[in-house]
One Martini backbone bead per residue (centre of mass of N, CA, C, O) as a GRO file, in nm:
protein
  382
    1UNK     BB    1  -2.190  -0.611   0.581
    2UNK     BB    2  -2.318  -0.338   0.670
    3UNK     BB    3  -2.227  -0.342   0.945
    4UNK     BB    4  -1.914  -0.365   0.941
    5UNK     BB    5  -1.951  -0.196   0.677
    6UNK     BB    6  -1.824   0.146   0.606
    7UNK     BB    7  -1.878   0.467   0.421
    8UNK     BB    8  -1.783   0.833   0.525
    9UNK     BB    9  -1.822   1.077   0.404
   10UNK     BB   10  -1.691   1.421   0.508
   11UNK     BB   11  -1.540   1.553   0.275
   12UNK     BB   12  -1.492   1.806  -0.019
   13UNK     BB   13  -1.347   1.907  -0.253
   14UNK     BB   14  -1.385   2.216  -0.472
   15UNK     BB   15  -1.151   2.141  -0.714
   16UNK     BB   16  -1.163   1.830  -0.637
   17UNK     BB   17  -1.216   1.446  -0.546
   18UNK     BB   18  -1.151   1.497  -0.290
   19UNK     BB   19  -1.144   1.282   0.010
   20UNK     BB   20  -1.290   1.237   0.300
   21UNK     BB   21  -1.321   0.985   0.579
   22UNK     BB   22  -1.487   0.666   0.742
   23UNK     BB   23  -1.372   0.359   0.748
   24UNK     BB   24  -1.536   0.075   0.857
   25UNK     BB   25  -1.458  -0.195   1.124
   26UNK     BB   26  -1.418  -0.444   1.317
   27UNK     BB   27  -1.121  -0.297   1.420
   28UNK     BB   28  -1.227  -0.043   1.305
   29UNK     BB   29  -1.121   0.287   1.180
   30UNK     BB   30  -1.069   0.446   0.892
   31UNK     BB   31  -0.924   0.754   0.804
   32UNK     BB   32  -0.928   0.933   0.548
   33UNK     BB   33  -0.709   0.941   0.403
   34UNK     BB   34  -0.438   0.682   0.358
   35UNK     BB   35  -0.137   0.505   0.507
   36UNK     BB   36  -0.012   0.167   0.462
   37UNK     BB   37   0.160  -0.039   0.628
   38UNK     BB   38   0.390  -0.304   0.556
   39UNK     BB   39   0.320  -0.676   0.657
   40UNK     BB   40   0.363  -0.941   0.522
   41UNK     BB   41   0.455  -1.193   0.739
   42UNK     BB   42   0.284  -1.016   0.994
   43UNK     BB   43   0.525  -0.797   0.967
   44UNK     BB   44   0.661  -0.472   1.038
   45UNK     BB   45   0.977  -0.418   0.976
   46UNK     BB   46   1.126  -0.354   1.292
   47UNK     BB   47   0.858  -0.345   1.437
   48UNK     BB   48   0.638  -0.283   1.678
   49UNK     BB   49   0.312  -0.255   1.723
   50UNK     BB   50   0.364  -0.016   1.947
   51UNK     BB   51   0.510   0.148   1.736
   52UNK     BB   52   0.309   0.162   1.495
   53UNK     BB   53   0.112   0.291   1.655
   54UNK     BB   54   0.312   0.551   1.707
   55UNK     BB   55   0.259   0.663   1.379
   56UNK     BB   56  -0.083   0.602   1.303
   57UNK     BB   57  -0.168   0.358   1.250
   58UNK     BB   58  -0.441   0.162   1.143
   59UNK     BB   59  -0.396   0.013   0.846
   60UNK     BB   60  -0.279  -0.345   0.748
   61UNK     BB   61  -0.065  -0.538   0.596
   62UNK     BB   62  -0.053  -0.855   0.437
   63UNK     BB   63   0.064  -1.190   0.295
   64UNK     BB   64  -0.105  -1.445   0.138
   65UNK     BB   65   0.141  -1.605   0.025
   66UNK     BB   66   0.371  -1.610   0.243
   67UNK     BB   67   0.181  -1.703   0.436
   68UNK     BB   68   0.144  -1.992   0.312
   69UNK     BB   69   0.471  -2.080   0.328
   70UNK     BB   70   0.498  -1.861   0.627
   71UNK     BB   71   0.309  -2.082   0.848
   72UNK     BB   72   0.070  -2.074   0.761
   73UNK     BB   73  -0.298  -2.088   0.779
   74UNK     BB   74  -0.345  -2.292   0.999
   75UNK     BB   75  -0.143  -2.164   1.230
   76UNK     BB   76  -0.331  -1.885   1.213
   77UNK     BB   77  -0.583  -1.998   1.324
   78UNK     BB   78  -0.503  -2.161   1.580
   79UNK     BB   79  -0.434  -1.833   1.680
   80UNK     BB   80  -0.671  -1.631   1.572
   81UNK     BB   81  -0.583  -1.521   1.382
   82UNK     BB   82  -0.349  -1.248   1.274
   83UNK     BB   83  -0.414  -1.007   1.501
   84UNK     BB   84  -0.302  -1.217   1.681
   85UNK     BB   85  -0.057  -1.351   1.586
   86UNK     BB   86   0.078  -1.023   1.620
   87UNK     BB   87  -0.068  -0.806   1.774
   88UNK     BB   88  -0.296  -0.656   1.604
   89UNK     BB   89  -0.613  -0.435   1.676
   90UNK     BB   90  -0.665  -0.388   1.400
   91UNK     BB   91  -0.713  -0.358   1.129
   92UNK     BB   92  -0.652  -0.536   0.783
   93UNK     BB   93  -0.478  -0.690   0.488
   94UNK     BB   94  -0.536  -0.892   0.240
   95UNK     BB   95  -0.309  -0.998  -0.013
   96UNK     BB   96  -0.361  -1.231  -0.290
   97UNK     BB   97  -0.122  -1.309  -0.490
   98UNK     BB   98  -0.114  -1.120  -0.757
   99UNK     BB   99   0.150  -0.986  -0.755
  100UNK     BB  100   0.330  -1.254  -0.744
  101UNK     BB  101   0.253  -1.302  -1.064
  102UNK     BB  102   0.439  -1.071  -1.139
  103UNK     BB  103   0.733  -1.061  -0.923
  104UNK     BB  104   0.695  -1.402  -1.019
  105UNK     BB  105   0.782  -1.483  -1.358
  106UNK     BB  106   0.988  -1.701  -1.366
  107UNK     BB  107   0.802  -1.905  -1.139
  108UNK     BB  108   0.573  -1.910  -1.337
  109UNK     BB  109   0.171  -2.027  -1.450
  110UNK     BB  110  -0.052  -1.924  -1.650
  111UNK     BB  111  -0.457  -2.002  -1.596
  112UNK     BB  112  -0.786  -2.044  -1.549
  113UNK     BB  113  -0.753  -2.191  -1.288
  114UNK     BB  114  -0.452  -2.016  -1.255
  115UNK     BB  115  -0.123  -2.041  -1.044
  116UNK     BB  116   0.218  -2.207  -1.055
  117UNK     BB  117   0.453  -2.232  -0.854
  118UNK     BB  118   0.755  -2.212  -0.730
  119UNK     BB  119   0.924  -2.287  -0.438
  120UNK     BB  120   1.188  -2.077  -0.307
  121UNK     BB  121   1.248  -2.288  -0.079
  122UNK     BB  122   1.177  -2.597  -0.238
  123UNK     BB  123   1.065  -2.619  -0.545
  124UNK     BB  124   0.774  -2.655  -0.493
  125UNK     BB  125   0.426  -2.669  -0.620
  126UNK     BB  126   0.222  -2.433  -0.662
  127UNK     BB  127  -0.150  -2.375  -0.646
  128UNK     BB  128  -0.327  -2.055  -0.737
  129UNK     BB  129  -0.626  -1.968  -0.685
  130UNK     BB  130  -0.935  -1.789  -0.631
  131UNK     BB  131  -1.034  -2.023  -0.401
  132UNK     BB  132  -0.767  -2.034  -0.242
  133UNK     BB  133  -0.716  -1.738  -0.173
  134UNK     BB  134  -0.974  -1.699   0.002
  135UNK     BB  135  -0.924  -1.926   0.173
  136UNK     BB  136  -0.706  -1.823   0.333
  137UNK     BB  137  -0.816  -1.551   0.388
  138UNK     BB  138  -1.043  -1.727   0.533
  139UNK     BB  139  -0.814  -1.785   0.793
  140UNK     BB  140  -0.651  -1.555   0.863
  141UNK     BB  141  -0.881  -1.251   0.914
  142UNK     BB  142  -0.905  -1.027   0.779
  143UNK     BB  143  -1.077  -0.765   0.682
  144UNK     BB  144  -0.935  -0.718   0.417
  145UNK     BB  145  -0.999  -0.909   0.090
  146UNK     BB  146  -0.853  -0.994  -0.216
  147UNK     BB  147  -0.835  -1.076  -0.507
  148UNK     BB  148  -0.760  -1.267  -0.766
  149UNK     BB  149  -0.505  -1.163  -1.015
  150UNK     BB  150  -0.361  -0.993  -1.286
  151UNK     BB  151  -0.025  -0.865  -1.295
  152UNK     BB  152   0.066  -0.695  -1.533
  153UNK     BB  153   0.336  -0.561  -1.719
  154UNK     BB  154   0.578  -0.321  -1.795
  155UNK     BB  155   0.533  -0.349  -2.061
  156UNK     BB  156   0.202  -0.442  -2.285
  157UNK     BB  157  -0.020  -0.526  -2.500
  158UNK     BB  158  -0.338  -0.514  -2.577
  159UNK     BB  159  -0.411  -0.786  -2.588
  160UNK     BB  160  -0.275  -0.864  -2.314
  161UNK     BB  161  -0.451  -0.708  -2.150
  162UNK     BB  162  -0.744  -0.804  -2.228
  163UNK     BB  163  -0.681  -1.095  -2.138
  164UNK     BB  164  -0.619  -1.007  -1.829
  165UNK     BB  165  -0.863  -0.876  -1.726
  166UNK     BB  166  -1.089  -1.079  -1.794
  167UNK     BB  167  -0.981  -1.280  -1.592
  168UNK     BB  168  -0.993  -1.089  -1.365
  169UNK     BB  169  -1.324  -1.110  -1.363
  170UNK     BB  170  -1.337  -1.411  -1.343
  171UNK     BB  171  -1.199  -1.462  -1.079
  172UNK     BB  172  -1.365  -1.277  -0.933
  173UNK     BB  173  -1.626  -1.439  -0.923
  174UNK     BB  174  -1.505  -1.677  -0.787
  175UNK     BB  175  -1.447  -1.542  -0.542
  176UNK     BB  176  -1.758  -1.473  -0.457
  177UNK     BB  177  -1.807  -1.753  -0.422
  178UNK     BB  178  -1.597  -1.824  -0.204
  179UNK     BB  179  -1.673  -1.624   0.009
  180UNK     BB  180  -1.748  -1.703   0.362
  181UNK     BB  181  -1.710  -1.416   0.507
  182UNK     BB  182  -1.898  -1.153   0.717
  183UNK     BB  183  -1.618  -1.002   0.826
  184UNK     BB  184  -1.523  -0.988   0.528
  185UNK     BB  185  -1.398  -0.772   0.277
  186UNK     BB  186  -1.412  -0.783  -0.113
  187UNK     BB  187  -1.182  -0.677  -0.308
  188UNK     BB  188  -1.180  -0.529  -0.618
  189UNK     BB  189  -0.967  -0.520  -0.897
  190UNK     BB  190  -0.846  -0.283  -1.171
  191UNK     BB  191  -0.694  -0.306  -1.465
  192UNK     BB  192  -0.578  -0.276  -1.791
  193UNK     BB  193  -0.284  -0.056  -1.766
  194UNK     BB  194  -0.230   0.212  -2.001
  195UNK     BB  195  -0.575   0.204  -2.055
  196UNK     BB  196  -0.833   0.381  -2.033
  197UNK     BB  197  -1.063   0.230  -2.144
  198UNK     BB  198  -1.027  -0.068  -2.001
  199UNK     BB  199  -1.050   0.073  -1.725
  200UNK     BB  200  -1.346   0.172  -1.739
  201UNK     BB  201  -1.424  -0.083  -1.806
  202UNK     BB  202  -1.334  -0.236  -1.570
  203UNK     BB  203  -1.511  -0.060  -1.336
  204UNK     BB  204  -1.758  -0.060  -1.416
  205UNK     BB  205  -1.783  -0.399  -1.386
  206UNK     BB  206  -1.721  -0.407  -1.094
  207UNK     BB  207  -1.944  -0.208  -0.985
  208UNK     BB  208  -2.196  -0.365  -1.032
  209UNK     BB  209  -2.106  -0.600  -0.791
  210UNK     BB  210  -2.111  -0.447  -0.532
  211UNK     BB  211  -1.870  -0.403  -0.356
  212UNK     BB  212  -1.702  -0.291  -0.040
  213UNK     BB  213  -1.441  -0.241  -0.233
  214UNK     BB  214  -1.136  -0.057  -0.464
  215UNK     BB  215  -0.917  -0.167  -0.652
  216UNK     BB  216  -0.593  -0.015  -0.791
  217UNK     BB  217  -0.402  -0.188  -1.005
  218UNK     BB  218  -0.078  -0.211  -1.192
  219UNK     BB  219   0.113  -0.027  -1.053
  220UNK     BB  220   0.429   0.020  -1.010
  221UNK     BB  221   0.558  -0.175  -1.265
  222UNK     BB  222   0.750   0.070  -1.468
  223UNK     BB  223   0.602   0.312  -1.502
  224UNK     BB  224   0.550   0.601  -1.530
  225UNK     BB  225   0.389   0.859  -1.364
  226UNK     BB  226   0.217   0.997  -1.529
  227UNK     BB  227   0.039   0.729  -1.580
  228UNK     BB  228  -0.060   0.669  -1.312
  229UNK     BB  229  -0.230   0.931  -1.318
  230UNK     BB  230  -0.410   0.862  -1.570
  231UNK     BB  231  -0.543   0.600  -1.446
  232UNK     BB  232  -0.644   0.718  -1.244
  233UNK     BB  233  -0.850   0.920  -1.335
  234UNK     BB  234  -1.001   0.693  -1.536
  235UNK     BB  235  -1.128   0.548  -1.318
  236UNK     BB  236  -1.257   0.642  -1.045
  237UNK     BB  237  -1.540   0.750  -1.171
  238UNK     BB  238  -1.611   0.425  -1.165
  239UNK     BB  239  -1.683   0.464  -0.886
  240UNK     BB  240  -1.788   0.460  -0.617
  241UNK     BB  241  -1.889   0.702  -0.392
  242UNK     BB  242  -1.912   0.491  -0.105
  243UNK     BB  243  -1.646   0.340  -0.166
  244UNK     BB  244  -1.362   0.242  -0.138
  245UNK     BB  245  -1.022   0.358  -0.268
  246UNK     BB  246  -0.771   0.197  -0.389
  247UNK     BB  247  -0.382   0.185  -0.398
  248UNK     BB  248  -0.154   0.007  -0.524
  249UNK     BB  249   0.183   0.065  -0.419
  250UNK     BB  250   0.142   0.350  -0.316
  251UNK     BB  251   0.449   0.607  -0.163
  252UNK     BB  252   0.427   0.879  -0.285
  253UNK     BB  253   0.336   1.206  -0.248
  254UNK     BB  254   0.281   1.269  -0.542
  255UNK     BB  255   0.083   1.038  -0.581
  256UNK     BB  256  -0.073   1.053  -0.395
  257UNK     BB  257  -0.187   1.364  -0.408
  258UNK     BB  258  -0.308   1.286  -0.704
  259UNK     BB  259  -0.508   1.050  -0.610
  260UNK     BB  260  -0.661   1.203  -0.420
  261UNK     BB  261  -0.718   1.423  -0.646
  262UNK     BB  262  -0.915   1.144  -0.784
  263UNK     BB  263  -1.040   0.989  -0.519
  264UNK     BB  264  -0.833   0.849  -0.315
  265UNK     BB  265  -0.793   0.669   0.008
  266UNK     BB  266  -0.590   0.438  -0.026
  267UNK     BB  267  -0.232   0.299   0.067
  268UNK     BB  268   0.061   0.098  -0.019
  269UNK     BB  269   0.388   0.089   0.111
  270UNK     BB  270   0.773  -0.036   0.089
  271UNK     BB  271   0.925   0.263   0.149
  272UNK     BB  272   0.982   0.304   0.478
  273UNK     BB  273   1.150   0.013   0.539
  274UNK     BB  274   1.348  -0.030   0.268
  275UNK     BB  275   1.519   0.256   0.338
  276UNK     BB  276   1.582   0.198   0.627
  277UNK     BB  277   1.762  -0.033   0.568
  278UNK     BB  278   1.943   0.164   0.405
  279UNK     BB  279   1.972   0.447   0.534
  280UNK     BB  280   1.675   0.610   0.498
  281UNK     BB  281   1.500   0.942   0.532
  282UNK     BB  282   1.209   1.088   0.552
  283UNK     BB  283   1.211   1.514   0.498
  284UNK     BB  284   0.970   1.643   0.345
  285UNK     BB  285   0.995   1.477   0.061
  286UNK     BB  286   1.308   1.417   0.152
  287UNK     BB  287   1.619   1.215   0.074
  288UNK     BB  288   1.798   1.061   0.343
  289UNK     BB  289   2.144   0.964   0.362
  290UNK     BB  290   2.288   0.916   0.691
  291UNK     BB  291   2.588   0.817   0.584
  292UNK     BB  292   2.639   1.112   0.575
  293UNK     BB  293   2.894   1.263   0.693
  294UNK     BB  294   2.709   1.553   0.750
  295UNK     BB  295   2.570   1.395   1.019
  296UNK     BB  296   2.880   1.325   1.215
  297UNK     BB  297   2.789   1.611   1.359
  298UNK     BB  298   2.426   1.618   1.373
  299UNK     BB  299   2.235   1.700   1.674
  300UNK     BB  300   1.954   1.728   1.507
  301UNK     BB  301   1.683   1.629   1.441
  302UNK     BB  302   1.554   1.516   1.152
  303UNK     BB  303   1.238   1.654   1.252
  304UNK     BB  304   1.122   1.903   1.468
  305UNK     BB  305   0.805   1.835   1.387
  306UNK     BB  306   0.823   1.565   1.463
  307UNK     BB  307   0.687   1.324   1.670
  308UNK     BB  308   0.842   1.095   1.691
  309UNK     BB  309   1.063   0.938   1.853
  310UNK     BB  310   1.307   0.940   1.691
  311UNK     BB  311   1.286   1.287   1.700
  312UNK     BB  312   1.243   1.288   2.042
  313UNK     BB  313   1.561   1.150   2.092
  314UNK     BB  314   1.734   1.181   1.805
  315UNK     BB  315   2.026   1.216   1.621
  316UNK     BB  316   2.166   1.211   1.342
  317UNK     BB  317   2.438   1.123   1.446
  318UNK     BB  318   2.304   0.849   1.583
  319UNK     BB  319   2.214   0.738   1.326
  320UNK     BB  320   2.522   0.748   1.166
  321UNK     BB  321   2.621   0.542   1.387
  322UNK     BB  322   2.446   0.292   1.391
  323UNK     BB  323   2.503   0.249   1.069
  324UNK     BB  324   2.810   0.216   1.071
  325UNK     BB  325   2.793  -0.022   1.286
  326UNK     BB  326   2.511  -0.215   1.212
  327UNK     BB  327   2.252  -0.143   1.391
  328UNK     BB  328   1.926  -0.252   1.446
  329UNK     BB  329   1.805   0.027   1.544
  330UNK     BB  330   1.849   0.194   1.271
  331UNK     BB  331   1.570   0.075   1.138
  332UNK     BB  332   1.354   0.120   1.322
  333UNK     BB  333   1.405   0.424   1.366
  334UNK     BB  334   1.358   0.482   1.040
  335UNK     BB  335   1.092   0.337   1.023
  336UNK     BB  336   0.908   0.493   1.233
  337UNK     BB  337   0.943   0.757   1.084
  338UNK     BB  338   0.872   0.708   0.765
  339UNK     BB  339   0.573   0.610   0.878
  340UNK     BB  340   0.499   0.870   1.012
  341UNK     BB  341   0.536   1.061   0.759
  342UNK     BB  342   0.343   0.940   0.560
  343UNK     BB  343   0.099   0.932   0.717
  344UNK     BB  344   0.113   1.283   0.796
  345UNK     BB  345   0.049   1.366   0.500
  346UNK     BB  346  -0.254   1.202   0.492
  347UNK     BB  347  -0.361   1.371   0.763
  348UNK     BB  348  -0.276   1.680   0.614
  349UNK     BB  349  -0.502   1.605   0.383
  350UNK     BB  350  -0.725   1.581   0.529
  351UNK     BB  351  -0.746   1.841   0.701
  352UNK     BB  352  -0.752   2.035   0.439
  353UNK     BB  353  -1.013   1.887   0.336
  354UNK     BB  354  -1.205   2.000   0.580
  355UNK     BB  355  -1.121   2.312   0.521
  356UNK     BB  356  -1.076   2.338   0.205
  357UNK     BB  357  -0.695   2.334   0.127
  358UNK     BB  358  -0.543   2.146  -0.071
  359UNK     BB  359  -0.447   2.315  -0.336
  360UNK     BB  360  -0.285   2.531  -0.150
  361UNK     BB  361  -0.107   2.359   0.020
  362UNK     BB  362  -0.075   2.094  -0.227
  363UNK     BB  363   0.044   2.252  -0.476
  364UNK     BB  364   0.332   2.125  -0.525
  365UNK     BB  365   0.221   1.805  -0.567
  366UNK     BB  366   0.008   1.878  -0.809
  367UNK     BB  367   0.226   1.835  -0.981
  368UNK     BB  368   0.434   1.746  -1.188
  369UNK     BB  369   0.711   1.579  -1.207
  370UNK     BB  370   1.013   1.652  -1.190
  371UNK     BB  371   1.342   1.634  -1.275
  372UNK     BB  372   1.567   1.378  -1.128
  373UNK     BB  373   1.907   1.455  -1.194
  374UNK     BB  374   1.973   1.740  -1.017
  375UNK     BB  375   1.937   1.564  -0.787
  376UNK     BB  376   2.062   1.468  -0.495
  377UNK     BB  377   2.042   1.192  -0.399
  378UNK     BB  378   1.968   1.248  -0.102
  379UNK     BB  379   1.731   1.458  -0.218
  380UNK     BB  380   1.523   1.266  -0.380
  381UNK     BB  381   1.203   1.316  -0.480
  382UNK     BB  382   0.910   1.131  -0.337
   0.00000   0.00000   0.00000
């Protein structure tokens, strides 16, 4: 493992716990800090490899209840592992079908077994153990395979959550004993809720266990930001400072930059994908809806700052017909820039940080998030 994997600070902030790095993988390096985008399915939603490529991603998610349903692990297996499967050359990471423990809690029952889902396409009985998940994950193939955890809701009472905390320490120990390649890395998740003691005892605990990266979980599930950044904050101290530190579910500007400065190197959010379906455009931290008239004669790049494709072709105008249409290149076109958008933000964190201007430049993100009623809908500040 220690050959596969390694993480190599490379600089730090003089003011914060920001840190540069070089997460090493067998499928390459990633850079950190990053922003990882999310292919669920083995693909990130309307992009090609070729696209995703020119973004500027690293490392890229897949999921693995999902992929379990469709097209399964074992043909999955045969086509030669994710990677080949989908044509990515690059890092991957497998999320453990944790998380929808948390968004499918309809149709689904936790015991210390597992967790028995229903499933949405057929109705039939799925049954995702710790051991369960594993096996799939070393299946796929990604490079980083997480834990099997319990991502609680919020809000949750304090006693359902040291329930739950433990129960994810217990599932943790037994993924470590399913685990069966050393060419994938074991992340696990440290959950905990909105209580920092909880919190901080969960990281201590697994930090102990030396496993090569930790991911935090259970945020972004309705708690408010200020929350999040308070969780964060009292965890990462308790992680290894040589481990790479994973942030799930999170890919706003703010949270972003508030949690690198915190210690954190990784995160993945569906918000630049899910928002171009909508027909809205990250631009350098506002959101801009596409579909609004004031566009419909504006024949300038989205930013002439942005590298991407879609800045150095295409103006406002095209892309407000495009929506107006319904054409599917815009779903496309929009998702390769907001990919690149929020990639570029982690990129010039990272480069602040080599510089150790971090606190200079993102002195405005590093702020608490400001009150967004007053905010004009288009221009929500992400």
């Amino acid at each position: 493992m220690a050959q596969a994997f390694s993480f190599d600070c490379k600089a730090r902030c003089s003011h914060t716990q920001a840190r540069a790095g070089v997460f090493q993988t067998p499928h390459g390096p990633v850079h950190t800090p990053r922003f990882m985008p999310v292919g669920t399915l083995a693909n990130v939603k309307t992009v090609t490899p070729d696209q995703l490529q020119g973004t500027g991603a690293e490392m890229v998610l897949a999921n693995t209840y999902h992929l379990h349903l469709q097209p399964g692990e074992d043909l999955i297996a045969e086509a030669g592992g994710v990677h080949r499967f989908m044509g990515w050359h690059g890092p991957m990471l497998t999320d453990s079908g944790g998380f929808q423990v948390f968004s499918l809690s309809q149709i689904r029952t936790i015991t210390e077994a597992g967790v028995t889902f229903k499933s949405p396409r057929d109705g039939s009985m799925i049954h995702l153990s710790p051991e369960k998940s594993i096996e799939i994950q070393n299946h796929l193939g990604a490079d980083v395979i997480m834990a099997f955890d319990e991502c609680p809701p919020y809000p949750a009472e304090r006693d359902a959550i040291i329930a739950s905390t433990e129960r994810t320490y217990r599932w943790l120990k037994r993924c470590i004993e399913a685990h069966q390649r050393p060419d994938q890395a074991l992340f696990g998740i440290v959950q905990g809720g909105v209580y920092p003691d909880l919190r901080q005892e969960a990281a201590t605990a697994l930090a102990e266990l030396d496993l090569p990266g930790y991911a935090i979980g259970g945020v972004s599930v309705g708690e408010p930001p200020e929350l999040i950044a308070r969780i964060v904050a009292a965890t990462t101290p308790c992680l290894p400072e040589h481990k790479p530190r994973y942030l799930m579910g999170v890919g706003t500007y703010r949270e972003m930059a508030q949690s690198i400065a915190a210690g954190v190197d990784l995160f993945d959010c569906v918000i630049p994908t899910r928002l171009a379906r909508h027909g809205s455009a990250l631009v350098q931290g506002d959101r801009w809806n596409l579909k609004n008239a004031r566009f419909r004669r504006d024949h300038t790049p989205l930013d002439d700052t942005c590298p991407c494709y879609t800045c150095q072709h295409f103006s406002r105008a095209y892309l407000c017909h495009l929506l107006h249409a319904k054409e599917i290149l815009a779903y496309t076109l929009l998702s390769i820039h907001n990919i690149t958008e929020l990639i570029r933000f982690t990129q010039r964190i990272r480069e602040a940080i080599l510089a150790d201007r971090f606190t200079t430049e993102f002195a405005e993100w590093l702020k608490p998030a400001p009150l967004t009623s007053e905010v004009p809908p288009e221009h929500v500040t992400m």
